[in-house]
mmCIF file of C-alpha atoms in Angstrom:
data_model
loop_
_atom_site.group_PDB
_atom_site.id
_atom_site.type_symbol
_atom_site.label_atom_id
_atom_site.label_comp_id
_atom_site.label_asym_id
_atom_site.label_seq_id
_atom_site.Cartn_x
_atom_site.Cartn_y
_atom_site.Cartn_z
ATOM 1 C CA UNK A 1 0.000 0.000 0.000
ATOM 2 C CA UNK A 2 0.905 3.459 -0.754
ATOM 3 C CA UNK A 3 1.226 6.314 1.371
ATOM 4 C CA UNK A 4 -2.148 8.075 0.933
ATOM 5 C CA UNK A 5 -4.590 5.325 0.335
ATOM 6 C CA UNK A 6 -7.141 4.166 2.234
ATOM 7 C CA UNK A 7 -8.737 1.176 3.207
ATOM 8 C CA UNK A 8 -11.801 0.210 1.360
ATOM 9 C CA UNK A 9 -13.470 2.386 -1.468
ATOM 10 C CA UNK A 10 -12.618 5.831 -0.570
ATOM 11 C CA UNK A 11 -10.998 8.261 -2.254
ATOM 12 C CA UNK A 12 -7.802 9.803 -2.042
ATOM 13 C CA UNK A 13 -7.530 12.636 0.247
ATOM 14 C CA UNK A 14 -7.219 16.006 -1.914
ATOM 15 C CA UNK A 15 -3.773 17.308 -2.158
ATOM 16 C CA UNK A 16 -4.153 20.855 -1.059
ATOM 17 C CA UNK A 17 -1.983 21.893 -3.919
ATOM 18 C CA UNK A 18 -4.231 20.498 -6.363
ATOM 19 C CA UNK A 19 -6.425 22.254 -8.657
ATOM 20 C CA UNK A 20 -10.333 22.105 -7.573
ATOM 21 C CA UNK A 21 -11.529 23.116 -11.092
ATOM 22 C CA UNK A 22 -10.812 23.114 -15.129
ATOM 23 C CA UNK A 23 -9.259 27.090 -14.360
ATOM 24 C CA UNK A 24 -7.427 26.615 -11.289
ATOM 25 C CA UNK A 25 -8.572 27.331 -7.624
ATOM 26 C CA UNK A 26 -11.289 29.645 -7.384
ATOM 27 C CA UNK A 27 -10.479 32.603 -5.531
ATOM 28 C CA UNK A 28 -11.986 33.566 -2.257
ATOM 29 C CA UNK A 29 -14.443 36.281 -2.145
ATOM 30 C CA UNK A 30 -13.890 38.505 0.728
ATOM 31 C CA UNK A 31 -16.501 40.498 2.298
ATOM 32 C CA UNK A 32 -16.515 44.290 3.052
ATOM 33 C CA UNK A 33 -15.633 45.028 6.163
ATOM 34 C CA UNK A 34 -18.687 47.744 8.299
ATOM 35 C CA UNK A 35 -22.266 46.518 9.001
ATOM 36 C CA UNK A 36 -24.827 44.350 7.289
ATOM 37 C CA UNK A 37 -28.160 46.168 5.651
ATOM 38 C CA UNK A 38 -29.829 43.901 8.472
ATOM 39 C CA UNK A 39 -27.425 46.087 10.876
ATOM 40 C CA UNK A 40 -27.608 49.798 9.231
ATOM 41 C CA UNK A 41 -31.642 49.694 9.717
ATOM 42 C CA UNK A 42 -31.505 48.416 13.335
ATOM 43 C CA UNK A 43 -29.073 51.394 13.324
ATOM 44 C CA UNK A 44 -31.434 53.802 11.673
ATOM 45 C CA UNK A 45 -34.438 52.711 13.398
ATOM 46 C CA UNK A 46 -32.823 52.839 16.990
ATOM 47 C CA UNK A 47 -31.560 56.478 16.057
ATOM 48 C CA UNK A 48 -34.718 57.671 15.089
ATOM 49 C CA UNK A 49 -36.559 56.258 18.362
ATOM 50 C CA UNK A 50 -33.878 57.888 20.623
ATOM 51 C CA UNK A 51 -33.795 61.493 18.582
ATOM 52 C CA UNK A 52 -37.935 61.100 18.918
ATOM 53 C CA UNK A 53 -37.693 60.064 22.734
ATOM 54 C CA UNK A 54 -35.787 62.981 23.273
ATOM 55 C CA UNK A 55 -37.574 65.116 21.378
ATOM 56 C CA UNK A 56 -41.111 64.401 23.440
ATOM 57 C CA UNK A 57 -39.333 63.646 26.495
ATOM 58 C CA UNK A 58 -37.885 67.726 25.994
ATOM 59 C CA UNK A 59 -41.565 68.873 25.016
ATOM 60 C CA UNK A 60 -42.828 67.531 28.382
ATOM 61 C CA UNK A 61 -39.853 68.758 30.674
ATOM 62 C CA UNK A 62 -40.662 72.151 28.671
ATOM 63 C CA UNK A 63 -44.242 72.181 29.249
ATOM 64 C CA UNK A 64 -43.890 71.099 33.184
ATOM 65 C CA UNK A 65 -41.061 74.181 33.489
ATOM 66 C CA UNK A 66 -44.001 76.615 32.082
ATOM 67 C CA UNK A 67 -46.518 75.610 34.256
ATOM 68 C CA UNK A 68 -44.157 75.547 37.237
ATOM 69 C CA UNK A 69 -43.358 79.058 36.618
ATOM 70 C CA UNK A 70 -46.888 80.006 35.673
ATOM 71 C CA UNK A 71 -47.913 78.279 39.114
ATOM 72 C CA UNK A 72 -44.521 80.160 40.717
ATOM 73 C CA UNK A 73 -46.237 83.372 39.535
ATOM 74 C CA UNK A 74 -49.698 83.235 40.483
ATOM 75 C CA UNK A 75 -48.510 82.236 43.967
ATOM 76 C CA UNK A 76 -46.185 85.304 44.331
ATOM 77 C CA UNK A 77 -49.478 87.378 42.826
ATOM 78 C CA UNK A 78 -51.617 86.070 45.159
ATOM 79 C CA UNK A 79 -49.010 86.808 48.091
ATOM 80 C CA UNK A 80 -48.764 90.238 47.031
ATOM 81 C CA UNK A 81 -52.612 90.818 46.710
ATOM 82 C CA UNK A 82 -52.637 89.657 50.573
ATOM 83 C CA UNK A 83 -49.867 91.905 51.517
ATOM 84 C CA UNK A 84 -51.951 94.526 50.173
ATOM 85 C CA UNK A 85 -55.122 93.442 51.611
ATOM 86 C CA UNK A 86 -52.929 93.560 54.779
ATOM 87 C CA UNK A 87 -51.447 96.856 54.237
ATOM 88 C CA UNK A 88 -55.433 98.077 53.656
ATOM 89 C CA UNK A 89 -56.308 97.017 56.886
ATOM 90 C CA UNK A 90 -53.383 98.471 58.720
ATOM 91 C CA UNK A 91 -53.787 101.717 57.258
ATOM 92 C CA UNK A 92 -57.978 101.668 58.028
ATOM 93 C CA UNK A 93 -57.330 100.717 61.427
ATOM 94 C CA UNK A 94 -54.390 103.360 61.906
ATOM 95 C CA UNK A 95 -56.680 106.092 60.770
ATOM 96 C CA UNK A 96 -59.636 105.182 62.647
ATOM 97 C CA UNK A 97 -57.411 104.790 65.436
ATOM 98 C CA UNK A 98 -56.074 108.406 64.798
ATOM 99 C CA UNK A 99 -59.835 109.854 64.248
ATOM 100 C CA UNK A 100 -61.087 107.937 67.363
ATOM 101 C CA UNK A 101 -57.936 109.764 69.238
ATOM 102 C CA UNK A 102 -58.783 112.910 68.175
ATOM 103 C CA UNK A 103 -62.126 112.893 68.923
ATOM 104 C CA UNK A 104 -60.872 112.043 72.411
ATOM 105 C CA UNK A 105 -58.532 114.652 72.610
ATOM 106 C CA UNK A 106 -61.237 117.444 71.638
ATOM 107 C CA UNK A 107 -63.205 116.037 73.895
ATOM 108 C CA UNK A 108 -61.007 115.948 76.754
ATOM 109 C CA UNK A 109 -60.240 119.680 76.066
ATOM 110 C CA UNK A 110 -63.781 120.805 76.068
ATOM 111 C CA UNK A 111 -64.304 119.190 79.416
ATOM 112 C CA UNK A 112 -61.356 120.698 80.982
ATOM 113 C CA UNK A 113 -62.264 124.074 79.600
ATOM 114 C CA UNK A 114 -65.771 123.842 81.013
ATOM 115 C CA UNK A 115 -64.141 122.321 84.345
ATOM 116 C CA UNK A 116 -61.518 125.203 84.194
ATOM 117 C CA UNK A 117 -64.548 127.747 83.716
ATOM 118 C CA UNK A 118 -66.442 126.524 86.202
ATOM 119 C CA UNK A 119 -63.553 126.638 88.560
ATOM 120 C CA UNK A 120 -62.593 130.325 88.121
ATOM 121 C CA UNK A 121 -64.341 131.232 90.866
ATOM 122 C CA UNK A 122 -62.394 129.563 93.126
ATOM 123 C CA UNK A 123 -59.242 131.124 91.847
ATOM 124 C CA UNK A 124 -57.680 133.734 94.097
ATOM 125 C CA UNK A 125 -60.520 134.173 96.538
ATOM 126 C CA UNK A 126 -58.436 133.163 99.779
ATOM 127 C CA UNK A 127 -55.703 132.080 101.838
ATOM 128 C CA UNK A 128 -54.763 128.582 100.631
ATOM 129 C CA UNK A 129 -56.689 129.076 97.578
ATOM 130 C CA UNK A 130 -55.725 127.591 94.023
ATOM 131 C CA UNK A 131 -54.017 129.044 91.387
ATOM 132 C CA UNK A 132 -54.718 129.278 87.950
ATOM 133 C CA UNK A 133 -52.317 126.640 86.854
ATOM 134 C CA UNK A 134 -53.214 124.298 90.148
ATOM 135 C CA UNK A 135 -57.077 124.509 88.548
ATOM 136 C CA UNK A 136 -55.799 123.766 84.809
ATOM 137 C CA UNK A 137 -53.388 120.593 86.073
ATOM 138 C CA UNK A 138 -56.132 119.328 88.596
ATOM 139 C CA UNK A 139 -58.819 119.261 85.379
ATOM 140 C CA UNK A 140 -56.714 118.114 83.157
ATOM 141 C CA UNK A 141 -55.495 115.135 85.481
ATOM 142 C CA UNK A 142 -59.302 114.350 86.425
ATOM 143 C CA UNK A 143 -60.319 114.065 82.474
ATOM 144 C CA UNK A 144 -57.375 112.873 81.236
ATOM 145 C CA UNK A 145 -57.240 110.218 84.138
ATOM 146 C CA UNK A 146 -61.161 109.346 83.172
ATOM 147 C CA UNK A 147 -60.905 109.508 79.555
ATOM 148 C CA UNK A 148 -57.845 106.817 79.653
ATOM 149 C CA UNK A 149 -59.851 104.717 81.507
ATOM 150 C CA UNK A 150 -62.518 104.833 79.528
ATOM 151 C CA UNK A 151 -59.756 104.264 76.285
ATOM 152 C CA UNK A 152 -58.277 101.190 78.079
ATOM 153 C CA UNK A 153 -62.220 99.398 78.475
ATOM 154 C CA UNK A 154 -62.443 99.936 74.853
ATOM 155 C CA UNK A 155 -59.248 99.032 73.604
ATOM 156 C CA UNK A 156 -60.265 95.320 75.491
ATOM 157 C CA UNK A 157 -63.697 95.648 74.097
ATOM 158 C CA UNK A 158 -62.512 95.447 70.904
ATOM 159 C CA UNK A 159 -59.384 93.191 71.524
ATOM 160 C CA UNK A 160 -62.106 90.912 72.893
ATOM 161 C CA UNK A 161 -64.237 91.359 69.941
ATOM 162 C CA UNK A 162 -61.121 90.655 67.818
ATOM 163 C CA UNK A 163 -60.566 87.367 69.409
ATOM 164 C CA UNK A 164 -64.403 86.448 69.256
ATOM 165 C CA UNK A 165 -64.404 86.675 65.372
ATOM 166 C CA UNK A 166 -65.108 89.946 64.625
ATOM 167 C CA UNK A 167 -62.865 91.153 62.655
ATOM 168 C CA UNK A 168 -59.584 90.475 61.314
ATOM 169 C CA UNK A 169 -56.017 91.380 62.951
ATOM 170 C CA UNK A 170 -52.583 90.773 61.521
ATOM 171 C CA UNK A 171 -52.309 87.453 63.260
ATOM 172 C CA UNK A 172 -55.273 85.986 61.526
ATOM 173 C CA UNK A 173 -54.439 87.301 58.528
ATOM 174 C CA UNK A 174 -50.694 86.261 57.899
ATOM 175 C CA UNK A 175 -51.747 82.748 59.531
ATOM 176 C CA UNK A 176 -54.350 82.672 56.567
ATOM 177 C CA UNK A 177 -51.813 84.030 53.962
ATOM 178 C CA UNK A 178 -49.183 81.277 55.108
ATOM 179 C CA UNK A 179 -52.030 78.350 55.128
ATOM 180 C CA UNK A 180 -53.399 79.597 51.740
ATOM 181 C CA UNK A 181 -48.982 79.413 50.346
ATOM 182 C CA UNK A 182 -49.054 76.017 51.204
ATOM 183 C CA UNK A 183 -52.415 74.468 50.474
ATOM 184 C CA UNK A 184 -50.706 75.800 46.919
ATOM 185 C CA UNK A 185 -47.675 74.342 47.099
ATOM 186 C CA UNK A 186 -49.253 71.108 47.886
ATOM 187 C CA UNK A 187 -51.037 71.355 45.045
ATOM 188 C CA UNK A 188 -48.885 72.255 42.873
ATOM 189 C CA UNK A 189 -46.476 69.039 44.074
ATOM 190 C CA UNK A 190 -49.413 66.551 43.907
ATOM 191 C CA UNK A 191 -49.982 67.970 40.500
ATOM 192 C CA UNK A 192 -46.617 67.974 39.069
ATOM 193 C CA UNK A 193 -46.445 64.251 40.431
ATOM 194 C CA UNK A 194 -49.431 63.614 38.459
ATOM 195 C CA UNK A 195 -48.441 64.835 35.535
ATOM 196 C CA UNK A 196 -44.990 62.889 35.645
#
């Protein structure tokens, strides 16, 4: 037996020298190196999905920022309308404060001119009698004492009445300003949760 023969009825094994066809060994085709057309679409179609993502994922971060800021605003609006509304109060109760004091104040002068009047003739009439002045200070300290007296029950009238509801004092109001801020601000969270 030869080297290269085999048992039985198989053939030869092929040389790998030997010429496969009539013109020689075919030559290997070699492919282009880069991606498939399989591969370019799955390219194409994942770069399209990720530029449209973005592009609606932007629209929605836009369109939260805007109503943030619209929400932003009509809180601060609202804030300042109450700081007004404050500031109205204030100044109503400052001037009827001021008109309610002068009203006092002509009133306590009319009393201690009548009182001052009436007391003239005492004035100068005899040994140990009162002066002028002593008359004047002695009026002024009875009507001025009863008059602030007077002043003090209604100043806790009406702090009274101001605790029983019937009206509105700084307190109440800024409490009310500060509850109103955050029942927004809760809102505007629960809603900007929502929307997300």
């Amino acid at each position: 037996m030869t080297a290269g023969m085999a048992f039985g009825n198989s053939a030869p094994d092929a040389s790998p020298y030997a010429d496969d066809g009539p013109y020689g060994t075919p030559v290997a085709q070699h492919r282009k190196a880069g991606l498939t057309r399989r591969g370019k679409v799955a390219i194409a179609v994942a770069g399209v999905a990720v530029v449209g993502g973005g592009t609606i994922w932007f629209q929605v971060h836009s369109a939260a920022v805007a109503k943030e800021e619209k929400e932003a605003a009509a809180l601060q609006i609202q804030m300042k309308k109450l700081e007004l509304e404050e500031m109205r109060i204030r100044n109503e109760q400052t001037s009827t404060d001021k008109k309610a004091a002068t009203a006092s104040a002509s009133r306590i002068q009319a009393a201690v001119d009548k009182c001052v009047k009436d007391s003239s003739g005492l004035i100068g009439k005899g040994y140990r009698s009162p002066s002028r002045g002593d008359v004047v200070a002695d009026c002024k300290q009875q009507y001025e004492t009863a008059d602030a007296s007077g002043m003090e029950a209604t100043g806790s009238t009406q702090t009274a009445g101001d605790g029983g509801g019937g009206g509105i004092n700084s307190p109440t109001l800024l409490s009310l300003a500060a509850a109103g801020g955050l029942a927004l601000a809760v809102f505007a969270r629960k809603g900007k949760k929502a929307d997300a």
